[in-house]
Short mmCIF file of N, CA and C and ligand atoms in Angstrom, two decimals:
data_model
loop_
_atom_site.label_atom_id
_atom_site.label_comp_id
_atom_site.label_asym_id
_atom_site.label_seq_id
_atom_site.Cartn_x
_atom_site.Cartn_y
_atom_site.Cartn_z
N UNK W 1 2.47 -8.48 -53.15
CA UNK W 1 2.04 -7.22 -52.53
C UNK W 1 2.99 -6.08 -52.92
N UNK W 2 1.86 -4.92 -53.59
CA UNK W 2 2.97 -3.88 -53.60
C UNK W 2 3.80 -3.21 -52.24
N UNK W 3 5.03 -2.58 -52.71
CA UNK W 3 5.62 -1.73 -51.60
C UNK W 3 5.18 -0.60 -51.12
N UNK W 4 3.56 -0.10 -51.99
CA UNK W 4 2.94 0.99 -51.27
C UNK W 4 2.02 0.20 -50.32
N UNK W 5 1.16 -0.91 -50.70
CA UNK W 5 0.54 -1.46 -49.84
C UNK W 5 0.85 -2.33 -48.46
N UNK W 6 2.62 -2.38 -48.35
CA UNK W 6 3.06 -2.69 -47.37
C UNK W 6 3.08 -1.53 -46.14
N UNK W 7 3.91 -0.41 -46.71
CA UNK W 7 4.20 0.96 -46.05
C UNK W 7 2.75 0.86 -45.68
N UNK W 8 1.60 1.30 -46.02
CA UNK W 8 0.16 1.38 -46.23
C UNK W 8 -0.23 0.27 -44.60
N UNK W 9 -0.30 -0.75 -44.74
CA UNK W 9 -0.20 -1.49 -43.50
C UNK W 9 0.72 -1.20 -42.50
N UNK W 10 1.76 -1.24 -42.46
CA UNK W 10 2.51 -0.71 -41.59
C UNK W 10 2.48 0.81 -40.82
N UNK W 11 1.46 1.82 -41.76
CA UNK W 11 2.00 2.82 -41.33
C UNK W 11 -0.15 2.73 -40.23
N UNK W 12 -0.79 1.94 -40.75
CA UNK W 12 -2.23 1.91 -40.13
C UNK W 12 -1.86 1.16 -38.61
N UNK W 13 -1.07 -0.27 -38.77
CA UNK W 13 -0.80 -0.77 -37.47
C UNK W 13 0.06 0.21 -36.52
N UNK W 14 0.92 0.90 -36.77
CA UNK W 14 1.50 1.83 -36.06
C UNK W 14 0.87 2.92 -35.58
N UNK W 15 -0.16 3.57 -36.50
CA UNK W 15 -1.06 4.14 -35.45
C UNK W 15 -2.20 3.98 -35.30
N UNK W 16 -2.56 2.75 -35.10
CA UNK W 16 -3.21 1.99 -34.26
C UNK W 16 -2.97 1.55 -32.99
N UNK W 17 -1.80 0.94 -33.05
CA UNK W 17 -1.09 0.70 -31.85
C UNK W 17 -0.77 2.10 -31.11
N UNK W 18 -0.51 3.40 -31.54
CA UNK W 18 0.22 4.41 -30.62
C UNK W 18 -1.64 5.18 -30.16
N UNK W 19 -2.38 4.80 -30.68
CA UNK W 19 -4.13 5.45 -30.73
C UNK W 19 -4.29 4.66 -29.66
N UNK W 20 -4.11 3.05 -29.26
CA UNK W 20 -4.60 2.36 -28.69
C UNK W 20 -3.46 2.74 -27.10
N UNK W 21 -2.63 3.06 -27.46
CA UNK W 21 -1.46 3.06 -26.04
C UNK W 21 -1.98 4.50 -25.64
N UNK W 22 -2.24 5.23 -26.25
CA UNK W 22 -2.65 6.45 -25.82
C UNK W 22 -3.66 6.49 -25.15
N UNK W 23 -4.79 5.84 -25.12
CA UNK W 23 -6.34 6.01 -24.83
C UNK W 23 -5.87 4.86 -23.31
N UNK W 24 -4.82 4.24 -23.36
CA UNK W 24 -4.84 2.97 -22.01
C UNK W 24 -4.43 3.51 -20.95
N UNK W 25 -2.98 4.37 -21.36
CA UNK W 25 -2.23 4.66 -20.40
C UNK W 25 -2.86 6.06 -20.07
N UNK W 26 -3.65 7.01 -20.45
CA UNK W 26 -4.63 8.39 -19.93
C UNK W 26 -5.36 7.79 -19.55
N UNK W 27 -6.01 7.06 -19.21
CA UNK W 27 -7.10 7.06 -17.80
C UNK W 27 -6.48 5.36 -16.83
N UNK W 28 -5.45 5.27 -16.41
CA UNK W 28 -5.01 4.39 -15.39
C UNK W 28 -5.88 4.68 -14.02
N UNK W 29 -6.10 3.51 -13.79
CA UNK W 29 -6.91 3.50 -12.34
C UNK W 29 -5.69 3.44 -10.91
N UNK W 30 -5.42 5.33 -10.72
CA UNK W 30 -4.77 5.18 -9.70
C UNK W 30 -4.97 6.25 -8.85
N UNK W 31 -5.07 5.54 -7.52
CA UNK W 31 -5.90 6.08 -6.31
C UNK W 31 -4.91 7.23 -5.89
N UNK W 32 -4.76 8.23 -5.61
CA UNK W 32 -3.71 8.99 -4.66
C UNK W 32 -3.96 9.18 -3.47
N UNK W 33 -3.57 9.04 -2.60
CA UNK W 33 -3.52 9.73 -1.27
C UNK W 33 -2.66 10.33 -0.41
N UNK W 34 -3.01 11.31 -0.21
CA UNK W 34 -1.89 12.06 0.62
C UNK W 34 -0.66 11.33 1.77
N UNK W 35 0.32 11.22 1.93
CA UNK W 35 1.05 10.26 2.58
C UNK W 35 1.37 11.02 4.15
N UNK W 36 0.98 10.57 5.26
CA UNK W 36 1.35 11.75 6.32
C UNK W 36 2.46 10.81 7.54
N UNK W 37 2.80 11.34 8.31
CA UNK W 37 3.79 11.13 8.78
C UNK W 37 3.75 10.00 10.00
N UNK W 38 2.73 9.36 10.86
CA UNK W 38 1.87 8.11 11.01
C UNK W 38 1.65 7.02 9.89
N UNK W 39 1.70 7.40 8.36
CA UNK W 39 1.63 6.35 7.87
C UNK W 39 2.93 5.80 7.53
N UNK W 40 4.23 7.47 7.27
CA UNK W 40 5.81 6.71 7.10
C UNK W 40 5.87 5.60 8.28
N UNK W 41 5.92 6.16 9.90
CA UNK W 41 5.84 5.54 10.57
C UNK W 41 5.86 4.01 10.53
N UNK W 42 4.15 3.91 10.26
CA UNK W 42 3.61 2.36 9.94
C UNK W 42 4.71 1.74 9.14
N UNK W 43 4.82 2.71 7.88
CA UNK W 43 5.76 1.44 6.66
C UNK W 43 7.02 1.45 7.48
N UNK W 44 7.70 2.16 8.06
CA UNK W 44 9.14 2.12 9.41
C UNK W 44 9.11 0.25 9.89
N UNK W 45 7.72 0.91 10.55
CA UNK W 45 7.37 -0.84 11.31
C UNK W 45 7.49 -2.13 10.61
N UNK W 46 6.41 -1.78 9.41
CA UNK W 46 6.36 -2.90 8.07
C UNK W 46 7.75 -3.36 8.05
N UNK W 47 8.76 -2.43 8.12
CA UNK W 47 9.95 -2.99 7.62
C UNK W 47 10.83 -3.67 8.51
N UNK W 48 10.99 -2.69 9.40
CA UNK W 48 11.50 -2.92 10.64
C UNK W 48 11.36 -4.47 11.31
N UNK W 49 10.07 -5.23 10.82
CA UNK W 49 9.62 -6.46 11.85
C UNK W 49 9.57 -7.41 10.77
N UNK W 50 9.66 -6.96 9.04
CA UNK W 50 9.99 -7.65 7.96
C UNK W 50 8.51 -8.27 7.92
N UNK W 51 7.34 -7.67 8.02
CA UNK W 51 6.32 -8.30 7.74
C UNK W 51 5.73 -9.42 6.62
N UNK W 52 6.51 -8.56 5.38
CA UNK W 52 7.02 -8.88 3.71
C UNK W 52 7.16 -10.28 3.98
N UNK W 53 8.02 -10.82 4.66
CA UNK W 53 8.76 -12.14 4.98
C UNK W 53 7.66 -13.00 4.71
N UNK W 54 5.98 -12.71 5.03
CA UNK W 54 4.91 -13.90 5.53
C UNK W 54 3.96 -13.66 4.94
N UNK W 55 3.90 -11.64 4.63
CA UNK W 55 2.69 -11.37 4.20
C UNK W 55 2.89 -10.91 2.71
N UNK W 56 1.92 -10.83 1.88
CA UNK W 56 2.12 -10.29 0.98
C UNK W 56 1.63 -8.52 0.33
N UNK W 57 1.78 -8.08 -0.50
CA UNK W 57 0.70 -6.68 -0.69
C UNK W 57 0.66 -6.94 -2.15
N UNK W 58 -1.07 -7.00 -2.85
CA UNK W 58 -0.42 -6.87 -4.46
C UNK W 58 0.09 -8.57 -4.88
N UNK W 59 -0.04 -9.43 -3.71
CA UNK W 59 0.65 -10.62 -4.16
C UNK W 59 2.22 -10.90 -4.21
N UNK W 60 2.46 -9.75 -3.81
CA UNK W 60 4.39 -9.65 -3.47
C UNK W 60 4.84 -9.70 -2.44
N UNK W 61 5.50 -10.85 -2.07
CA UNK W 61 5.83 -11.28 -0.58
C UNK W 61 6.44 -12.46 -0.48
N UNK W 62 5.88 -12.93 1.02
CA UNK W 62 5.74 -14.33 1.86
C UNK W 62 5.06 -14.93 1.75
N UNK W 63 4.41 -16.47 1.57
CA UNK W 63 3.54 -16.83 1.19
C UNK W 63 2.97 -17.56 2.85
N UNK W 64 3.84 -17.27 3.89
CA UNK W 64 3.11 -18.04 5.11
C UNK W 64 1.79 -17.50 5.69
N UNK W 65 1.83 -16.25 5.29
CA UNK W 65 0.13 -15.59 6.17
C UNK W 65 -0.15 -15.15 4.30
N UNK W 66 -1.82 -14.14 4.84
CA UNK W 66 -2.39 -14.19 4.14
C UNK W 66 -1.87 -12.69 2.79
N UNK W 67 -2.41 -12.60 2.14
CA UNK W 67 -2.35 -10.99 1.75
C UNK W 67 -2.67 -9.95 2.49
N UNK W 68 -1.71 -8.69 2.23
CA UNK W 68 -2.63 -7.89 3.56
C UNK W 68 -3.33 -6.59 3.39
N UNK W 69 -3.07 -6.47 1.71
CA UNK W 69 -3.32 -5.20 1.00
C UNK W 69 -4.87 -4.71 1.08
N UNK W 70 -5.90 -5.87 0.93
CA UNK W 70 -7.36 -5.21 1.65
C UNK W 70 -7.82 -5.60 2.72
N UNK W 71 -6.72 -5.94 4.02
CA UNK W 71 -6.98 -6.21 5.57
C UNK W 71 -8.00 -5.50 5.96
N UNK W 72 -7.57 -3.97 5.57
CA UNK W 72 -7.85 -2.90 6.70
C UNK W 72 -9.65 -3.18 6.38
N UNK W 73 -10.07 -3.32 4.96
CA UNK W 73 -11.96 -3.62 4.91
C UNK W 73 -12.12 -4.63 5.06
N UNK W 74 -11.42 -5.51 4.91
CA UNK W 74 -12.24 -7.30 4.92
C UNK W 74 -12.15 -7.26 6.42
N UNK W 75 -11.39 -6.64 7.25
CA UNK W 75 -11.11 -7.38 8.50
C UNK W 75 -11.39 -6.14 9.74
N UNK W 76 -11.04 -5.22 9.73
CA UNK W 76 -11.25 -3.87 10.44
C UNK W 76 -10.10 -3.43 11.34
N UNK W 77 -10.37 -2.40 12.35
CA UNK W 77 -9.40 -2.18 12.96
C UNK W 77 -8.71 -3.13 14.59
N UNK W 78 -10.03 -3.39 14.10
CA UNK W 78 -10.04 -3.93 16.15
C UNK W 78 -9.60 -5.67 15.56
N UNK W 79 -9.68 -6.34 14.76
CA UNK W 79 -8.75 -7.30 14.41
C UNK W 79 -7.85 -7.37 14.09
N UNK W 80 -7.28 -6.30 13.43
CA UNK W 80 -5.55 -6.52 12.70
C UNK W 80 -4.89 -5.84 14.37
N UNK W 81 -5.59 -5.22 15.01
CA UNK W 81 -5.13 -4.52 16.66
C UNK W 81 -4.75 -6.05 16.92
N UNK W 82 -5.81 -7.08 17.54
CA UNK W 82 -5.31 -8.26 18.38
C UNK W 82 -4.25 -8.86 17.50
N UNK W 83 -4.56 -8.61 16.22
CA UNK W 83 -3.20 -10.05 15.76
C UNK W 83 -1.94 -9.46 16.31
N UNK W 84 -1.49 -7.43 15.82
CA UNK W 84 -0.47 -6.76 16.20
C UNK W 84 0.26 -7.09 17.76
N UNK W 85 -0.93 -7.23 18.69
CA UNK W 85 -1.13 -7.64 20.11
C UNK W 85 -0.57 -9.02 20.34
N UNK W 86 -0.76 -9.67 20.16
CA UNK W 86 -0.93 -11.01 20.70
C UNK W 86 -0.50 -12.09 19.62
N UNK W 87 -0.53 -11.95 17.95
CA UNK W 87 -0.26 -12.83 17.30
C UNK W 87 -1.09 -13.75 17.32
N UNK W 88 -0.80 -14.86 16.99
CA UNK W 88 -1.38 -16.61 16.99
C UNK W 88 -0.53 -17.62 16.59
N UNK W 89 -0.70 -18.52 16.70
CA UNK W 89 -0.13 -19.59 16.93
C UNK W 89 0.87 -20.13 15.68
N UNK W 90 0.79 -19.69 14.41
CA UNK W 90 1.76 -19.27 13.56
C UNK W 90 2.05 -17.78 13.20
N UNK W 91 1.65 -16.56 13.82
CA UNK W 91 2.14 -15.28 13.89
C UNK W 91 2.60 -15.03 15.23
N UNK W 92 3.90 -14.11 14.99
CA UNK W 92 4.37 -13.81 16.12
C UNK W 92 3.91 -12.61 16.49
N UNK W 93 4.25 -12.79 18.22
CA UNK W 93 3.36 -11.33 19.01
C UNK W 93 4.41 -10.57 19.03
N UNK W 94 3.79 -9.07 18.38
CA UNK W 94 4.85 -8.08 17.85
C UNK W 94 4.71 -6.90 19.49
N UNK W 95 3.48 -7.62 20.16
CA UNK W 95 3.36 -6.46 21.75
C UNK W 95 3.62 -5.14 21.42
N UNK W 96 2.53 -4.60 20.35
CA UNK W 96 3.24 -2.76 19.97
C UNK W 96 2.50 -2.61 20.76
N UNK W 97 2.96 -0.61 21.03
CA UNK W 97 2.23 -0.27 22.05
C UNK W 97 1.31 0.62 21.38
N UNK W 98 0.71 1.42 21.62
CA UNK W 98 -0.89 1.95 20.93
C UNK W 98 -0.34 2.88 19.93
N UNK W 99 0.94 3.68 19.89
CA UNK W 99 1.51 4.68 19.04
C UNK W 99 1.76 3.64 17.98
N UNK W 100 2.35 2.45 18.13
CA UNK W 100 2.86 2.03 16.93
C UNK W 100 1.50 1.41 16.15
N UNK W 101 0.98 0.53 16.96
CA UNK W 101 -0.74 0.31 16.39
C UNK W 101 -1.15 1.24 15.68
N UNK W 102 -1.48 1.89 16.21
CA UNK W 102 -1.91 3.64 15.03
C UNK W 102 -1.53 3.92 13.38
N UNK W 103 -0.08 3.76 13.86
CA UNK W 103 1.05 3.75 12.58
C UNK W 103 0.75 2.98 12.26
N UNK W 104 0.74 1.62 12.19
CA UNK W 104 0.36 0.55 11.71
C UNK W 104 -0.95 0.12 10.94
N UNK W 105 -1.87 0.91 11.82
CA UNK W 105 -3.08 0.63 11.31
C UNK W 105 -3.33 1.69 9.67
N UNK W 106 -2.74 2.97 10.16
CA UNK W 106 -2.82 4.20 9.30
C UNK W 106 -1.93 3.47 7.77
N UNK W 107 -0.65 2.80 7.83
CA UNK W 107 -0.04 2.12 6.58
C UNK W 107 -1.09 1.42 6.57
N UNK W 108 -1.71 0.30 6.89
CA UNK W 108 -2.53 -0.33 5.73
C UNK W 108 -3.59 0.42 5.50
N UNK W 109 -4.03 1.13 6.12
CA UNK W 109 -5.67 1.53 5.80
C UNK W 109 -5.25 2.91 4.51
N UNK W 110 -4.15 3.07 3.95
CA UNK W 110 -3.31 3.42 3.01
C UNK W 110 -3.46 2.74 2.11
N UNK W 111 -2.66 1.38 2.33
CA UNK W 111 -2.47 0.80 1.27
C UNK W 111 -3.66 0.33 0.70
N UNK W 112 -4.78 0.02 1.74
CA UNK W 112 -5.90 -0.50 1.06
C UNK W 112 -6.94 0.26 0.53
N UNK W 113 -6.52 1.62 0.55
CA UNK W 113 -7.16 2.55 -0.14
C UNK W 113 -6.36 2.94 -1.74
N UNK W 114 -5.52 2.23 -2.06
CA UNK W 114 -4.76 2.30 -2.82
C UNK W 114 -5.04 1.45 -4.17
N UNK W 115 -6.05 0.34 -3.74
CA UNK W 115 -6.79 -0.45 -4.91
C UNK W 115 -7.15 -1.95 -4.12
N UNK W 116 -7.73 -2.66 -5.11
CA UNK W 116 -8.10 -4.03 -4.65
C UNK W 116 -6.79 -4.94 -5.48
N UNK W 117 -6.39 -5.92 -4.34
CA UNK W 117 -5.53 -7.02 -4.84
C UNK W 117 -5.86 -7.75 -5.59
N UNK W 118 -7.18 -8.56 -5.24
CA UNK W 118 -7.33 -9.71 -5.76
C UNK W 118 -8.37 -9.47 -7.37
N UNK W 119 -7.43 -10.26 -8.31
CA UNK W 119 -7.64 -9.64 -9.69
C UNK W 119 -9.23 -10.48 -9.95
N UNK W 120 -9.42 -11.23 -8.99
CA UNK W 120 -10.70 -12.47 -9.48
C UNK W 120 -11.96 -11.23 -9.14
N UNK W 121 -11.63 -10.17 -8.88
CA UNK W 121 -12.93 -9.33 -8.89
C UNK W 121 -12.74 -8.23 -9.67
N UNK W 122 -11.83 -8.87 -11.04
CA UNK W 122 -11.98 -7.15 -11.47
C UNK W 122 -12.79 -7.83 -13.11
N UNK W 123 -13.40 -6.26 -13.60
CA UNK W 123 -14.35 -6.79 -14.14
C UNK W 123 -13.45 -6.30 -15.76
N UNK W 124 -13.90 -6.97 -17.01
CA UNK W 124 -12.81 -7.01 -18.16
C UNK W 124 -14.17 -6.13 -19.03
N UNK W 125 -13.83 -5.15 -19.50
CA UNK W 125 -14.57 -4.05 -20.39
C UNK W 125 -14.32 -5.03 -22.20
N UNK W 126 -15.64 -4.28 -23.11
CA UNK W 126 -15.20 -4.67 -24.09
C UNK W 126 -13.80 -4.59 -24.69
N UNK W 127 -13.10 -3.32 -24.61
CA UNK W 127 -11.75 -2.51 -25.33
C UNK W 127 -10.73 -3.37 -24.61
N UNK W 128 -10.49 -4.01 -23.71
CA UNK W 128 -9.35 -4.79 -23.40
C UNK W 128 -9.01 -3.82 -22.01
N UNK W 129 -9.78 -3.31 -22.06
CA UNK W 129 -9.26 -3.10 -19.92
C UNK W 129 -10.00 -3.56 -19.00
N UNK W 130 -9.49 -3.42 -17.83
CA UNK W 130 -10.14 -3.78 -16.91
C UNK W 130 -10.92 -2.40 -15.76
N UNK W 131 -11.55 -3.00 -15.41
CA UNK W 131 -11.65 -2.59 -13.66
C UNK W 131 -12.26 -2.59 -12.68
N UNK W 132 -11.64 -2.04 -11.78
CA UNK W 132 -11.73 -2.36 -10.15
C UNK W 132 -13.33 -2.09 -9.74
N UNK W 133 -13.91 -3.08 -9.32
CA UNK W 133 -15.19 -2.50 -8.65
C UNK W 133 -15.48 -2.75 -7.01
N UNK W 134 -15.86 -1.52 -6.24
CA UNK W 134 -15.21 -1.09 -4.93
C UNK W 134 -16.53 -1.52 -4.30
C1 HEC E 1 6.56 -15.38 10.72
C2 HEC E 1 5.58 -14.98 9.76
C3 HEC E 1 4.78 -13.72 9.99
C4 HEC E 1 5.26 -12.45 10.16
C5 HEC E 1 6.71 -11.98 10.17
C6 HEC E 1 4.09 -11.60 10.28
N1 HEC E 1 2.96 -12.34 10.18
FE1 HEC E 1 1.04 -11.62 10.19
N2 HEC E 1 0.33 -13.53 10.01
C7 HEC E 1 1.12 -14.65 9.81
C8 HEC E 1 0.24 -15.81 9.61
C9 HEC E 1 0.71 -17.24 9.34
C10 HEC E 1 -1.09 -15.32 9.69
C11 HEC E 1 -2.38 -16.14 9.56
C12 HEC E 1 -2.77 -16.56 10.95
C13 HEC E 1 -4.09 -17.32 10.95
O1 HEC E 1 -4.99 -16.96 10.19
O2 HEC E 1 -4.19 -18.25 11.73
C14 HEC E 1 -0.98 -13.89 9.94
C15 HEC E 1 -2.08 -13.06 10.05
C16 HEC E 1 -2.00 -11.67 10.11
C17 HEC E 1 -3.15 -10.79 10.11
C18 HEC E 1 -4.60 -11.23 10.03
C19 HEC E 1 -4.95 -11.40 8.55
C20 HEC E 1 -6.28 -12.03 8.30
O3 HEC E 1 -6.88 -11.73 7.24
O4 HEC E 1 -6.74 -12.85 9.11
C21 HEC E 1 -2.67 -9.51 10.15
C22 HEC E 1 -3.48 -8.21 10.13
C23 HEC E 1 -1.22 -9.60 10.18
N3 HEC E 1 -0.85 -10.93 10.16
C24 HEC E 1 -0.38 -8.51 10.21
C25 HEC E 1 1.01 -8.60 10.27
C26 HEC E 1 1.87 -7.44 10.35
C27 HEC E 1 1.42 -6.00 10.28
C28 HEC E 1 3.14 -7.93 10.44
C29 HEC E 1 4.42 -7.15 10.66
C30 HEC E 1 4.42 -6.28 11.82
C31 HEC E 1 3.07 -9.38 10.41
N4 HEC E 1 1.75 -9.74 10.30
C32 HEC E 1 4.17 -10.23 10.45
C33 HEC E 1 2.49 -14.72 9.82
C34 HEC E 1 3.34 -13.64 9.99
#
């Protein structure tokens, strides 16, 4: 192989690769939402009672309870209220009182507006991306 037809390859994979990084990283699937001062709150709590320890968000965590990153739709408000309340029989009862519930409820219903966790529902495009379907 000549040394023009090397340069020649090398210089097509290179921008190929910087054509292809360009077109992936301009349209990322990311949700924004405004952050207000009920939801610092909530994450205060999150931390404060070490939720992390059991639960996960995103799959990053505890592995003793479940994920909790799309609680707030799979499950609603008036259920993640009793677990906060009362716990069960491997969760402990955290007894908040309705201010911190609020906060609490407002961080996840955040986070779960923030994307879907579980990757077994995301759908794979021809070009090599993915995505989220809501
Ligand atoms: C000691 C471990 C532990 C800690 C700490 C903990 N949890 Fe849990 N949690 C669990 C377990 C285990 C379950 C599953 C209970 C079941 O389904 O029987 C659970 C279930 C839940 C559920 C119901 C989820 C579902 O889909 O059924 C919510 C909501 C929840 N926890 C929120 C929290 C929050 C918020 C915190 C922090 C304030 C927290 N947990 C701290 C262990 C924990």
């Amino acid at each position: 192989m000549t040394e023009f037809n090397k340069v020649l390859i090398a210089t097509s994979l290179t921008t190929a690769f910087l054509c292809y990084s360009f077109y992936l990283y301009s349209s990322l699937p990311v949700h924004e939402t405004a952050f207000t001062t009920t939801m610092d709150r909530g994450k205060d709590l999150w931390q404060e009672h070490n939720c992390t320890a059991c639960h996960q968000v995103y799959g990053l965590g505890g592995f003793l309870g479940p994920d909790l990153t799309n609680v707030y739709t799979q499950r609603g408000p008036e259920y993640i209220t009793a677990f906060l309340r009362n716990g069960n029989l491997t969760m402990p009862a955290y007894h908040m009182n309705d201010q911190d519930i609020q906060a609490m409820l407002a961080y996840l219903k955040h986070i779960d507006q923030s994307g879907i966790s579980d990757p077994r529902s995301f759908k794979t495009n021809y070009d090599g991306t993915i995505e989220q379907q809501q």
